[in-house]
Amino acid sequence: MDWPDTVGVVGGGVVGLATAYSVAARARAARSTPATSVTVYERDEPGAGSTTRAGCGLRTFYTTRTNVRLAQAGLRFWRRTEQTLGVDVNFRENGYCFLTDDGDTVAELDRQVRRQRAYGGPAFACTPEAVDRVPGLHAEHYRRAVVAPAAGVADPELMVEALLAGCEREGVTVRTETPVTDLDRVDDGVRVGTPEGTETVDRLVNAAGGWAPRVAAMLGDDLPVEPRRRRIAVLDADAPAGLPLTVDLDSGVYFLPGPDGRLLAGGHFSATPTVDPDAALTRERDPDYERDLLDRARRCAAVFDGTTVAESWTGMYAMTDSRVPIVERVDGVVHAAGFSGHGIMQAPGAGQVAADLVAGRRPSLASAAELARDRPTVAPDIQF
Ligand SMILES: Cc1cc2nc3c(=O)[nH]c(=O)nc-3n(C[C@H](O)[C@H](O)[C@H](O)COP(=O)(O)OP(=O)(O)OC[C@H]3O[C@@H](n4cnc5c(N)ncnc54)[C@H](O)[C@@H]3O)c2cc1C
C-alpha cells in the first residue's frame, strides 16, 4: 500500500473528520515513512455544516448492500467510541420502527425484512398493535410495522468531539475558519488555495457535504450531488423512555429522542428543490412547516397531543439519485459526498473506503464500483 506523504481533507463535518482519522490511523499502523501528514481544512468550526443539525438516528435497514455495509461499519464504530476514543456519544439502542398503511409499501417492507436478514441485520415485521415502545401509537392508522432492533440514536455534537479526539491522537491538523477557495491539479498533487496562501498536497479528499459539488467544480469536475434543505424540530416534551426512531412512511414524518431526552420530529412533505448551500442553513422558524409537522405527528401517536415546537432549524441532505453516496477517486482526488440523510451513520465506513482510495488500494468494506458515480442505476434507497 502506498501511503502518500501529505493528504488534505476539505470539510470538517463527520465525513471529513472520519476520513482524516482513518487515513492517519491506518498510515501510522502501516508505519508509512515518512509519516503521512493529514490536514483538515474547515471553513467554519468542525461539525458546523449539516452534521450537528442532524436528528442522529443510526440504522442499518437499507435496500442496497452498499448502504447496509457502510452503516453496519458505522454502528460498530459509534457503539465503541468510549473505549476507542474516550468519548461516549450517548448511543441508545432504541431501534427503528417503520409504519405504513399502504399495500405496496407493506409488500416492499416485507421483502426488505428478508433482504435485511440476509445482510446480517435483525429486523421483523409485526402488527402495529404489537409495537410496545411507541406510547399512544395510533395503530388503527397502519397495517404493518417493521422493527429493526439493532439501531439507535446518538448525539452528533459528541460524535464530532469523539472524532476530534481521534484526529488529535493521530496527529491530524484541523484548521478551522480556513475555507478552501481554489484548487489546481499539479504534477505532484493538488494545489490548495486558502486565504492564508497556497500549499500542495499529494492527495485531496472532498468531504464538503452540500458544498462538495462546488469544491469539485474548482477542479472542473461536475459531481452529481444535489443539496436539499431539510428541517427538524425540537418539541417541548420529553421523549418516552426507549422510544425508537419511528417513521410513518406514508406521511413522511419521523420522530426520535434527542440528545437531551427531548422529543425531536422532522420529515419533508413536498418536493424540495436544490438549494444554494450558503443559504440553506438557518435557525429561523417556519410556522407553516411546524403546523404541518405536528398534524402529521399527532395522527401517528398520542405522545404529540398538546405538544408545541420549541425550536426548529435546517440542514442539508446532499442527495444522489440512488441515495447511495459517492466515494470515488479521480486522479489524486477522492470525493466522499452525497450522503443524503445517512452521513452520520455511514461516515466511519465511508472514511475507511476513502482511506483505501487515498492509499491506492481496493476498498475491502464496500464495492468501489457501487460507490462510483457511473455505477449501474438502482432504485432509490429508503429515505425520509
Ligand atoms: C434535519 C437533518 C436530519 C438528519 N438526520 C440524520 C440521521 O438521523 N442520521 C444520519 O446519519 N444523518 C442524518 N442527517 C444527514 C447528516 O447530517 C449528513 O449526511 C452528514 O452530516 C453529512 O456530513 P458531511 O461531513 O458530509 O457534511 P457537513 O456536516 O455539512 O460538513 C461539510 C463541511 O464542509 C465545510 N466546507 C464546505 N465548503 C468548504 C470549503 N470550500 N472549504 C473548507 N470547508 C468547507 C462546511 O463548513 C462543513 O462543515 C440529517 C441531516 C439533516 C439536515
XYZ file of C-alpha atoms in Angstrom, residues 76-248:
173
model
C -19.846 -0.815 15.124
C -17.727 2.341 15.371
C -20.237 4.568 17.202
C -21.070 1.892 19.779
C -17.446 1.739 20.913
C -16.145 5.295 20.922
C -15.885 5.428 24.687
C -13.409 2.531 24.630
C -11.605 3.535 21.433
C -11.561 7.345 21.606
C -12.501 8.126 25.195
C -15.764 9.902 24.277
C -19.201 8.410 24.943
C -21.518 9.609 22.143
C -24.672 8.800 24.133
C -25.648 5.919 21.863
C -29.003 4.446 22.878
C -30.006 1.228 21.171
C -33.715 2.008 20.888
C -34.130 0.547 17.402
C -36.126 1.847 14.442
C -39.826 1.362 13.763
C -41.264 1.779 10.240
C -45.039 2.135 9.819
C -47.283 2.005 6.773
C -50.877 1.521 5.723
C -50.083 1.331 2.018
C -50.439 -2.104 0.413
C -47.469 -1.727 -1.940
C -45.264 -0.448 0.868
C -46.308 -3.394 3.077
C -45.178 -5.810 0.352
C -41.946 -3.869 -0.162
C -41.192 -3.761 3.564
C -41.750 -7.495 3.886
C -39.278 -8.047 1.047
C -36.814 -5.712 2.742
C -37.053 -7.586 6.037
C -35.952 -10.764 4.267
C -33.158 -8.926 2.487
C -32.055 -7.217 5.699
C -31.712 -10.574 7.418
C -29.665 -11.868 4.501
C -27.362 -8.860 5.019
C -26.983 -9.794 8.674
C -29.190 -7.093 10.207
C -32.017 -8.199 12.503
C -35.484 -6.936 11.531
C -39.008 -8.277 11.877
C -42.475 -7.375 10.692
C -45.399 -7.272 13.110
C -48.851 -5.805 13.507
C -48.836 -2.158 14.610
C -50.696 -3.241 17.778
C -47.653 -5.306 18.780
C -45.339 -2.250 18.862
C -44.979 -1.534 22.568
C -42.291 1.179 22.628
C -44.250 3.970 20.952
C -46.685 5.128 23.634
C -50.058 6.181 22.272
C -49.315 4.825 18.774
C -52.452 5.155 16.639
C -52.142 1.568 15.457
C -55.532 1.830 13.742
C -53.929 4.016 11.037
C -51.438 1.345 9.980
C -51.411 -2.112 8.508
C -47.786 -3.053 9.069
C -44.914 -2.240 11.423
C -41.324 -3.260 10.857
C -38.930 -3.135 13.776
C -35.146 -3.053 13.318
C -33.751 -3.504 16.829
C -30.010 -3.152 16.100
C -30.232 0.586 15.561
C -30.383 3.647 17.721
C -29.782 7.316 18.308
C -26.790 9.340 19.479
C -25.556 12.902 19.969
C -23.932 14.485 16.885
C -22.017 17.087 18.931
C -20.384 14.285 20.924
C -19.664 12.399 17.708
C -17.719 15.393 16.426
C -15.920 15.539 19.782
C -15.050 11.845 19.532
C -13.645 12.205 16.017
C -11.677 15.301 17.002
C -10.163 13.301 19.886
C -9.210 10.591 17.397
C -7.749 13.135 14.976
C -5.734 14.745 17.756
C -4.384 11.388 18.890
C -3.317 10.572 15.323
C -1.651 13.956 14.790
C -4.172 15.314 12.262
C -4.096 19.102 11.883
C -7.597 20.592 11.879
C -7.559 24.138 10.533
C -10.775 25.934 11.441
C -12.063 29.078 9.726
C -9.953 28.098 6.738
C -12.056 27.978 3.567
C -10.553 26.318 0.524
C -11.021 28.881 -2.240
C -9.028 27.399 -5.149
C -7.865 24.005 -6.259
C -5.483 23.120 -9.083
C -4.206 19.774 -10.223
C -0.429 19.955 -10.485
C 2.145 17.310 -11.407
C 2.894 16.301 -7.871
C -0.608 16.545 -6.422
C -3.241 19.191 -5.825
C -2.541 22.832 -5.031
C -4.879 24.065 -2.301
C -5.641 27.776 -2.017
C -6.912 29.320 1.217
C -6.896 32.971 2.387
C -3.603 32.129 4.128
C -1.839 31.136 0.888
C -1.335 28.004 -1.189
C 0.174 24.614 -0.428
C 0.380 21.371 -2.359
C -0.872 18.024 -1.066
C -0.290 14.608 -2.632
C -3.955 13.603 -2.281
C -7.059 15.630 -1.623
C -10.356 14.417 -0.159
C -13.501 16.376 -1.000
C -15.754 15.879 2.042
C -17.583 19.186 1.818
C -21.135 17.852 2.264
C -23.665 20.037 0.432
C -20.773 22.167 -0.833
C -18.989 19.151 -2.388
C -20.178 19.952 -5.947
C -18.680 23.443 -5.562
C -15.383 22.016 -4.390
C -15.424 19.559 -7.310
C -16.192 22.450 -9.680
C -12.945 24.152 -8.564
C -11.273 21.213 -10.349
C -13.583 21.418 -13.356
C -15.462 18.332 -12.187
C -19.257 18.031 -12.260
C -20.209 15.933 -9.216
C -23.802 14.591 -9.378
C -24.785 15.548 -5.821
C -27.737 17.838 -5.084
C -28.027 19.703 -1.793
C -31.595 19.846 -0.483
C -32.789 21.656 2.605
C -34.243 19.593 5.466
C -35.853 20.863 8.671
C -36.087 19.263 12.099
C -37.871 20.457 15.243
C -37.402 20.098 18.983
C -40.687 19.732 20.868
C -41.422 20.955 24.354
C -41.895 17.382 25.573
C -39.654 14.616 26.836
C -39.313 11.559 24.624
C -40.811 8.432 26.203
C -38.151 6.053 27.590
C -36.789 3.680 24.956
C -38.617 5.401 22.072
C -37.314 4.011 18.746
C -36.742 6.291 15.778
C -40.251 5.960 14.349
C -41.161 6.716 10.743
C -44.587 6.969 9.163
